[in-house]
Amino acid sequence: MDGQLVQETWWQRHTRMPWRGFRLGLLGIPAAFVALWFGTAVALIGVLAGVLMLPSAALLMRNTANVYRDLIGRWTGVAIERPYLPAPAGEPGFKGLVRRFIAKVSDPATWRDYLFLTTDPIVSLFTAALPGYCILYGAWGYFLAAYGGKMLGHYGGSDWYAYVHVTAGYERDTGRIVSTVVVATLFLAFGFLTGPRFMAVYGQWGRLLLGPTEKSRLALRVRHLTETRSDAVDASAAELRRIERDLHDGAQARLVAMGMSLGAIEHLLDKDPEKARALLAQTRASSAKALHELRDLVRGIHPPVLADRGIGDAVKALALDHPLNVEVTADLPARPEPPVESAAYFAVSEILTNAAKHSGASRVWVDMGHEHGMLRITVTDDGHGGATIGGGSGLRGIERRIGTFDGVLALNSPVGGPTIVTLELPCALSSPKTSPS
């Protein structure tokens, strides 16, 4: 459920919901004109004007439907995904225009949006907006009880409020005034008490028409898998290039130098033993450095502590070598699957590196837990904030890495801090946690 709704008290929900529904009802007026514009474009499909109008009309209709999806998600807690099928690749000229036209017309979500916007003014009147109208009608009853008789007497008119006849001299009829107040109170109580329920019904109505169908859900899933597969291939290729570069520039160069030194030592053993001994000492030092670089390279591929003791202890070991003060809390009853564990470890490692380089923080808190089939990791620092996803930032790379496992990354980093990065990866806990030997 939407976080805003979770934080609201019972009183806040029942006082805010009617007005939210009333605003959704008012939104139906411009939405109906958008649907009318789209219907006009469809009616002109037989001529070139309809072909030219329909893509822009469909885009306007989609933007309007997206406004509804966002408002329904924020105000009712009913999350509605974007249901649209992938658009064809951009192609200039008339041929590209025709392809976009066919894609818009053949997408079932387009016609479901049209049906929603066409019928919403009526549906919202009897669902989301009804409590708001009841509250306004109740307020009108109080106004009539206080001033209605004098006002109508002044203008020589009459009115009906529910079953109460309001006429001149009405203010002197105590029975009719009491009846008006009682009816007005009932309308007010009905509006405030039923607001959340009517909004919930409206949210389900919105999900029914604005949510994805099974076809569009599968198409979106295929597109997501295609993108994540491409990201995984790119990440693997980049990792292989990094390993090759590190081997070539590090351990391989040292091993070649060691071979040359050993050849020189072989020639110097009889002629200059002291110099040979000095070269042997240098070669021993080079071998130690090469071994250290190979260990670092292996640790960068898959740290031994991660393989042996799991992500909780691996991140704690990472925190010990970090320049900032890092506090790690891990509540994992068992270990995640190895691929997910590795992706999560390197994601946390990169987030901690970014915090040390860019955040200006002095402390970092890492919380790990598993709930409802999700591995959830939150990294919080007390830095100056202002971090963003995109623009080639490291967070975008992390998002792509965990996206391979259907993971998501959420960032909250207001200017002035703090920065909170949350990772969620779906996974099962594969094996019980064992204590180290």
Coordinates of C-alpha atoms in Angstrom, one line a residue:
M1 CA 0.0 0.0 0.0
D2 CA 1.1 3.6 -0.7
G3 CA 3.3 4.9 2.1
Q4 CA 1.2 8.1 2.5
L5 CA -1.9 6.0 3.3
V6 CA 0.0 3.8 5.8
Q7 CA 1.0 6.9 7.7
E8 CA -2.5 8.4 7.8
T9 CA -4.7 8.1 10.9
W10 CA -8.3 6.9 10.8
W11 CA -9.4 10.5 11.1
Q12 CA -7.2 11.8 8.4
R13 CA -8.3 9.1 6.0
H14 CA -12.0 9.7 6.5
T15 CA -11.6 13.5 6.2
R16 CA -9.3 13.5 3.2
M17 CA -10.8 10.7 1.1
P18 CA -14.1 12.5 0.1
W19 CA -12.2 15.5 -1.2
R20 CA -9.8 13.3 -3.1
G21 CA -12.7 11.5 -4.7
F22 CA -14.4 14.8 -5.5
R23 CA -11.2 16.0 -7.3
L24 CA -11.1 12.8 -9.3
G25 CA -14.7 13.4 -10.2
L26 CA -13.8 16.9 -11.5
L27 CA -10.9 15.4 -13.4
G28 CA -13.4 13.4 -15.4
I29 CA -14.6 16.6 -17.1
P30 CA -11.4 17.4 -19.1
A31 CA -10.8 13.6 -19.4
A32 CA -14.1 13.3 -21.3
F33 CA -12.9 16.0 -23.7
V34 CA -9.7 14.1 -24.3
A35 CA -11.7 10.9 -25.0
L36 CA -13.9 13.0 -27.4
W37 CA -10.8 14.2 -29.2
F38 CA -9.5 10.6 -29.6
G39 CA -12.9 9.4 -30.8
T40 CA -12.9 12.2 -33.4
A41 CA -9.5 11.0 -34.6
V42 CA -10.8 7.4 -34.8
A43 CA -13.9 8.6 -36.8
L44 CA -11.6 10.2 -39.3
I45 CA -9.4 7.2 -39.8
G46 CA -10.7 6.8 -43.3
V47 CA -9.0 10.0 -44.4
L48 CA -5.4 11.1 -43.9
A49 CA -6.4 13.6 -41.2
G50 CA -7.3 10.7 -38.9
V51 CA -4.0 8.9 -39.4
L52 CA -2.2 12.1 -38.6
M53 CA -4.3 13.0 -35.6
L54 CA -4.5 9.6 -33.9
P55 CA -0.9 9.2 -32.6
S56 CA -1.0 12.5 -30.9
A57 CA -4.5 12.0 -29.6
A58 CA -3.5 8.5 -28.3
L59 CA -0.5 10.1 -26.6
L60 CA -2.6 12.7 -24.9
M61 CA -5.1 10.1 -23.8
R62 CA -2.2 7.9 -22.4
N63 CA -0.8 10.9 -20.5
T64 CA -4.3 11.6 -19.0
A65 CA -4.7 7.9 -18.1
N66 CA -1.3 8.0 -16.4
V67 CA -2.4 10.9 -14.3
Y68 CA -5.3 8.7 -13.1
R69 CA -2.9 5.8 -12.4
D70 CA -0.7 8.0 -10.3
L71 CA -3.5 9.6 -8.4
I72 CA -5.3 6.3 -7.8
G73 CA -2.0 4.8 -6.6
R74 CA -1.3 7.6 -4.2
W75 CA -4.8 8.1 -2.9
T76 CA -6.2 4.6 -2.7
G77 CA -3.1 2.4 -2.4
V78 CA -4.1 0.5 -5.6
A79 CA -0.9 0.4 -7.7
I80 CA -1.6 0.3 -11.4
E81 CA 1.2 -0.6 -13.8
R82 CA 1.6 1.0 -17.2
P83 CA 0.0 -1.6 -19.6
Y84 CA 1.3 -0.4 -23.0
L85 CA 3.0 -2.7 -25.4
P86 CA 6.5 -1.7 -26.5
A87 CA 6.5 0.9 -29.2
P88 CA 8.1 0.2 -32.5
A89 CA 11.6 1.5 -33.1
G90 CA 11.8 5.0 -34.3
E91 CA 11.6 5.3 -38.1
P92 CA 11.5 8.6 -40.0
G93 CA 9.1 9.4 -42.7
F94 CA 5.6 8.3 -43.7
K95 CA 6.4 4.6 -43.1
G96 CA 7.4 5.2 -39.5
L97 CA 4.2 7.3 -39.0
V98 CA 2.1 4.4 -40.3
R99 CA 3.9 1.9 -38.0
R100 CA 3.3 4.1 -35.0
F101 CA -0.3 4.4 -36.1
I102 CA -0.8 0.7 -36.4
A103 CA 0.9 0.1 -33.0
K104 CA -1.4 2.6 -31.2
V105 CA -4.5 1.1 -32.8
S106 CA -3.6 -2.5 -32.2
D107 CA -2.7 -2.0 -28.5
P108 CA -5.6 -3.2 -26.4
A109 CA -4.5 -0.7 -23.7
T110 CA -5.4 2.2 -26.0
W111 CA -9.0 1.1 -26.2
R112 CA -9.2 0.3 -22.5
D113 CA -8.0 3.9 -21.8
Y114 CA -10.7 5.2 -24.1
L115 CA -13.4 3.2 -22.4
F116 CA -12.2 4.4 -19.0
L117 CA -12.1 8.1 -19.9
T118 CA -15.5 7.8 -21.6
T119 CA -17.3 6.2 -18.7
D120 CA -15.3 7.7 -15.8
P121 CA -17.5 10.9 -15.4
I122 CA -20.5 8.6 -14.7
V123 CA -18.7 5.9 -12.7
S124 CA -16.8 8.4 -10.5
L125 CA -20.0 10.2 -9.8
F126 CA -21.4 7.1 -8.1
T127 CA -18.1 6.0 -6.5
A128 CA -15.2 8.2 -5.7
A129 CA -17.0 11.6 -5.9
L130 CA -20.3 10.6 -4.2
P131 CA -19.1 11.1 -0.6
G132 CA -17.9 14.6 -1.5
Y133 CA -21.2 15.5 -3.1
C134 CA -23.0 14.2 0.0
I135 CA -20.8 16.4 2.2
L136 CA -21.6 19.4 0.1
Y137 CA -25.3 18.6 0.1
G138 CA -25.1 18.3 3.9
A139 CA -23.4 21.7 4.2
W140 CA -26.2 23.1 2.0
G141 CA -28.7 21.8 4.4
Y142 CA -27.1 23.6 7.3
F143 CA -27.1 26.7 5.2
L144 CA -30.8 26.4 4.5
A145 CA -31.5 25.8 8.2
A146 CA -29.7 28.9 9.1
Y147 CA -30.6 31.3 6.3
G148 CA -32.8 29.5 3.8
G149 CA -36.2 30.8 4.9
K150 CA -35.1 34.4 5.0
M151 CA -33.3 34.1 1.7
L152 CA -36.2 32.4 -0.1
G153 CA -38.7 34.8 1.5
H154 CA -36.6 37.8 0.3
Y155 CA -36.6 36.5 -3.3
G156 CA -40.1 35.0 -3.1
G157 CA -39.1 31.5 -4.0
S158 CA -39.2 27.9 -2.6
D159 CA -36.9 24.9 -2.6
W160 CA -36.9 21.2 -1.5
Y161 CA -34.2 19.8 0.7
A162 CA -34.7 16.0 0.5
Y163 CA -38.3 15.7 1.7
V164 CA -38.4 19.1 3.5
H165 CA -40.1 22.0 1.7
V166 CA -38.2 25.2 2.3
T167 CA -40.4 28.2 1.7
A168 CA -40.9 31.7 3.1
G169 CA -41.5 31.6 6.8
Y170 CA -39.5 28.4 7.0
E171 CA -37.3 29.9 9.7
R172 CA -40.4 30.0 12.0
D173 CA -41.2 26.3 11.6
T174 CA -39.0 24.5 14.1
G175 CA -40.1 21.0 12.9
R176 CA -38.9 21.6 9.4
I177 CA -35.6 23.2 10.6
V178 CA -34.9 20.2 12.8
S179 CA -35.7 17.8 10.0
T180 CA -33.3 19.8 7.7
V181 CA -30.5 19.6 10.3
V182 CA -31.0 15.9 10.8
V183 CA -31.0 15.1 7.1
A184 CA -27.9 17.3 6.6
T185 CA -26.1 15.6 9.5
L186 CA -26.9 12.2 7.9
F187 CA -25.5 13.3 4.6
L188 CA -22.3 14.6 6.2
A189 CA -21.8 11.5 8.3
F190 CA -22.4 9.3 5.2
G191 CA -19.9 11.2 3.2
F192 CA -17.1 11.2 5.8
L193 CA -17.7 7.6 6.9
T194 CA -17.9 6.0 3.4
G195 CA -15.2 8.0 1.7
P196 CA -12.5 5.4 2.0
R197 CA -14.8 2.6 0.9
F198 CA -16.0 4.3 -2.2
M199 CA -12.4 5.3 -3.1
A200 CA -11.4 1.6 -2.7
V201 CA -14.1 0.6 -5.1
Y202 CA -13.0 3.3 -7.5
G203 CA -9.4 2.0 -7.2
Q204 CA -10.5 -1.5 -8.2
W205 CA -12.4 0.0 -11.1
G206 CA -9.3 1.9 -12.2
R207 CA -7.2 -1.2 -12.0
L208 CA -9.7 -3.2 -14.0
L209 CA -9.5 -0.9 -17.0
L210 CA -6.2 0.9 -16.6
G211 CA -4.1 -2.0 -15.5
P212 CA -2.3 -4.4 -17.9
T213 CA -4.0 -7.3 -19.6
E214 CA -2.4 -10.7 -19.6
K215 CA -1.1 -10.1 -23.1
S216 CA 0.4 -6.8 -22.3
R217 CA 1.8 -8.1 -19.0
L218 CA 3.6 -10.9 -21.0
A219 CA 4.9 -8.5 -23.6
L220 CA 6.2 -6.2 -20.9
R221 CA 7.8 -9.2 -19.2
V222 CA 9.5 -10.2 -22.4
R223 CA 10.8 -6.7 -22.9
H224 CA 12.1 -6.6 -19.3
L225 CA 13.8 -9.9 -19.7
T226 CA 15.3 -8.8 -23.0
E227 CA 16.7 -5.7 -21.5
T228 CA 18.1 -7.4 -18.4
R229 CA 19.6 -10.2 -20.5
S230 CA 21.4 -7.5 -22.6
D231 CA 22.5 -5.8 -19.4
A232 CA 23.8 -9.1 -18.0
V233 CA 25.8 -9.8 -21.2
D234 CA 27.3 -6.3 -21.2
A235 CA 28.2 -6.6 -17.5
S236 CA 29.8 -10.0 -18.1
A237 CA 31.8 -8.6 -21.0
A238 CA 32.9 -5.7 -19.0
E239 CA 33.9 -8.0 -16.1
L240 CA 35.9 -10.2 -18.5
R241 CA 37.7 -7.1 -19.9
R242 CA 38.5 -5.9 -16.3
I243 CA 39.9 -9.3 -15.4
E244 CA 42.0 -9.5 -18.6
R245 CA 43.3 -6.0 -18.0
D246 CA 44.2 -6.7 -14.4
L247 CA 46.0 -9.9 -15.3
H248 CA 47.8 -8.2 -18.2
D249 CA 48.9 -5.1 -16.3
G250 CA 49.5 -6.7 -12.9
A251 CA 50.2 -10.4 -12.2
Q252 CA 51.2 -11.3 -15.8
A253 CA 53.7 -8.4 -16.1
R254 CA 55.2 -9.4 -12.7
L255 CA 55.5 -13.0 -13.7
V256 CA 57.2 -12.1 -17.0
A257 CA 59.6 -9.9 -15.1
M258 CA 60.3 -12.8 -12.6
G259 CA 61.1 -15.1 -15.6
M260 CA 63.6 -12.5 -16.9
S261 CA 65.1 -12.1 -13.5
L262 CA 65.5 -15.9 -13.0
G263 CA 67.3 -16.0 -16.4
A264 CA 69.7 -13.3 -15.3
I265 CA 70.3 -15.1 -12.0
E266 CA 71.1 -18.3 -13.8
H267 CA 73.9 -16.5 -15.7
L268 CA 75.2 -14.7 -12.6
L269 CA 75.4 -17.6 -10.2
D270 CA 79.0 -18.4 -11.1
K271 CA 80.2 -14.9 -12.1
D272 CA 78.6 -12.7 -9.4
P273 CA 76.9 -14.6 -6.6
E274 CA 76.2 -11.5 -4.5
K275 CA 74.3 -9.8 -7.4
A276 CA 72.5 -13.0 -8.0
R277 CA 71.4 -13.1 -4.4
A278 CA 70.2 -9.5 -4.6
L279 CA 68.2 -10.4 -7.7
L280 CA 66.7 -13.4 -5.9
A281 CA 65.5 -11.2 -3.1
Q282 CA 63.8 -8.9 -5.7
T283 CA 62.3 -11.9 -7.4
R284 CA 60.9 -13.1 -4.1
A285 CA 59.4 -9.7 -3.4
S286 CA 57.9 -9.7 -6.9
S287 CA 56.4 -13.1 -6.4
A288 CA 54.8 -12.0 -3.2
K289 CA 53.3 -8.9 -5.0
A290 CA 52.1 -11.1 -7.8
L291 CA 50.4 -13.5 -5.3
H292 CA 48.8 -10.5 -3.5
E293 CA 47.5 -9.1 -6.8
L294 CA 46.1 -12.5 -7.8
R295 CA 44.3 -12.8 -4.4
D296 CA 42.8 -9.3 -4.9
L297 CA 41.7 -10.3 -8.4
V298 CA 40.0 -13.5 -7.0
R299 CA 38.5 -11.4 -4.2
G300 CA 37.1 -9.0 -6.9
I301 CA 35.5 -11.9 -8.8
H302 CA 34.0 -13.7 -5.8
P303 CA 35.4 -13.0 -2.3
P304 CA 36.3 -16.1 -0.3
V305 CA 34.5 -14.8 2.8
L306 CA 31.3 -14.4 0.7
A307 CA 31.5 -18.0 -0.4
D308 CA 32.4 -19.4 3.0
R309 CA 30.3 -17.3 5.4
G310 CA 27.6 -15.5 3.4
I311 CA 26.7 -11.9 2.6
G312 CA 26.2 -10.8 6.2
D313 CA 29.8 -11.6 7.3
A314 CA 31.1 -10.5 3.9
V315 CA 29.6 -7.0 4.2
K316 CA 30.9 -6.8 7.8
A317 CA 34.4 -7.7 6.5
L318 CA 34.0 -5.1 3.9
A319 CA 33.0 -2.5 6.5
L320 CA 36.2 -3.2 8.5
D321 CA 38.4 -2.0 5.6
H322 CA 36.1 0.9 4.7
P323 CA 37.4 4.5 5.4
L324 CA 34.1 5.5 6.9
N325 CA 32.5 4.3 10.1
V326 CA 30.2 1.6 8.8
E327 CA 27.7 -0.2 11.1
V328 CA 26.2 -3.4 9.6
T329 CA 23.0 -5.2 10.9
A330 CA 22.2 -8.5 9.3
D331 CA 19.0 -10.4 10.2
L332 CA 19.2 -13.3 7.8
P333 CA 18.0 -16.7 9.1
A334 CA 19.7 -18.5 6.1
R335 CA 21.7 -17.6 3.1
P336 CA 20.3 -16.3 -0.2
E337 CA 21.1 -18.1 -3.4
P338 CA 24.7 -17.6 -4.5
P339 CA 24.1 -15.5 -7.6
V340 CA 21.7 -13.2 -5.7
E341 CA 24.2 -13.0 -2.8
S342 CA 27.0 -12.1 -5.1
A343 CA 25.0 -9.4 -6.9
A344 CA 23.9 -7.9 -3.6
Y345 CA 27.4 -7.9 -2.2
F346 CA 28.9 -6.1 -5.1
A347 CA 26.0 -3.6 -5.1
V348 CA 26.6 -2.8 -1.4
S349 CA 30.3 -2.6 -2.1
E350 CA 29.8 0.0 -4.9
I351 CA 27.3 2.0 -2.8
L352 CA 29.9 2.2 0.1
T353 CA 32.6 3.2 -2.4
N354 CA 30.3 6.0 -3.7
A355 CA 29.5 7.1 -0.2
A356 CA 33.2 7.4 0.6
K357 CA 34.0 9.3 -2.6
H358 CA 31.0 11.6 -3.1
S359 CA 28.7 11.9 0.0
G360 CA 30.9 13.7 2.5
A361 CA 29.5 11.3 5.1
S362 CA 31.2 10.2 8.3
R363 CA 28.9 7.3 9.1
V364 CA 27.1 4.7 7.1
W365 CA 24.4 2.2 8.3
V366 CA 23.8 -1.1 6.4
D367 CA 20.6 -3.1 7.3
M368 CA 19.9 -6.5 5.7
G369 CA 16.9 -8.6 6.1
H370 CA 14.6 -11.1 4.3
E371 CA 10.9 -10.9 4.3
H372 CA 8.1 -12.1 2.0
G373 CA 10.6 -13.7 -0.4
M374 CA 12.6 -10.5 -0.8
L375 CA 16.2 -9.8 0.2
R376 CA 16.1 -6.1 1.4
I377 CA 19.2 -4.1 2.0
T378 CA 19.2 -0.4 3.1
V379 CA 22.3 1.7 3.0
T380 CA 22.0 5.1 4.8
D381 CA 24.7 7.7 5.2
D382 CA 24.8 11.1 6.9
G383 CA 26.3 12.9 4.0
H384 CA 25.1 16.0 2.1
G385 CA 22.7 14.2 -0.2
G386 CA 21.8 15.2 -3.7
A387 CA 22.5 11.8 -5.3
T388 CA 20.6 10.9 -8.4
I389 CA 20.1 7.8 -10.6
G390 CA 21.1 8.3 -14.2
G391 CA 23.6 10.4 -16.1
G392 CA 26.2 7.7 -16.0
S393 CA 26.2 7.5 -12.2
G394 CA 27.3 4.4 -10.3
L395 CA 23.7 3.9 -9.0
R396 CA 22.5 3.4 -12.5
G397 CA 25.0 0.6 -13.0
I398 CA 23.9 -1.0 -9.7
E399 CA 20.3 -0.8 -10.8
R400 CA 21.1 -2.6 -14.0
R401 CA 23.1 -5.3 -12.2
I402 CA 20.3 -6.2 -9.8
G403 CA 17.7 -5.8 -12.5
T404 CA 19.1 -9.0 -13.9
F405 CA 17.5 -10.7 -10.9
D406 CA 14.3 -8.6 -11.1
G407 CA 15.6 -6.5 -8.3
V408 CA 14.8 -2.8 -7.8
L409 CA 16.7 0.1 -6.4
A410 CA 15.0 3.0 -4.6
L411 CA 16.9 6.2 -3.8
N412 CA 15.9 9.0 -1.3
S413 CA 18.6 11.7 -1.3
P414 CA 17.3 15.2 -0.6
V415 CA 19.8 18.0 -0.7
G416 CA 21.3 18.2 2.7
G417 CA 21.0 14.5 3.3
P418 CA 20.7 11.9 4.5
T419 CA 21.0 9.5 1.5
I420 CA 19.0 6.2 1.7
V421 CA 19.6 3.6 -0.9
T422 CA 17.2 0.6 -0.7
L423 CA 17.8 -2.7 -2.7
E424 CA 15.2 -5.4 -3.0
L425 CA 15.9 -8.7 -4.7
P426 CA 13.4 -11.5 -4.9
C427 CA 15.1 -14.7 -3.7
A428 CA 14.6 -17.8 -1.5
L429 CA 16.9 -18.6 1.4
S430 CA 18.7 -21.7 0.1
S431 CA 20.5 -23.1 3.1
P432 CA 20.5 -22.7 6.9
K433 CA 23.1 -20.3 8.3
T434 CA 26.0 -22.2 9.9
S435 CA 28.3 -20.9 12.5
P436 CA 31.9 -20.6 11.4
S437 CA 34.2 -23.4 12.4

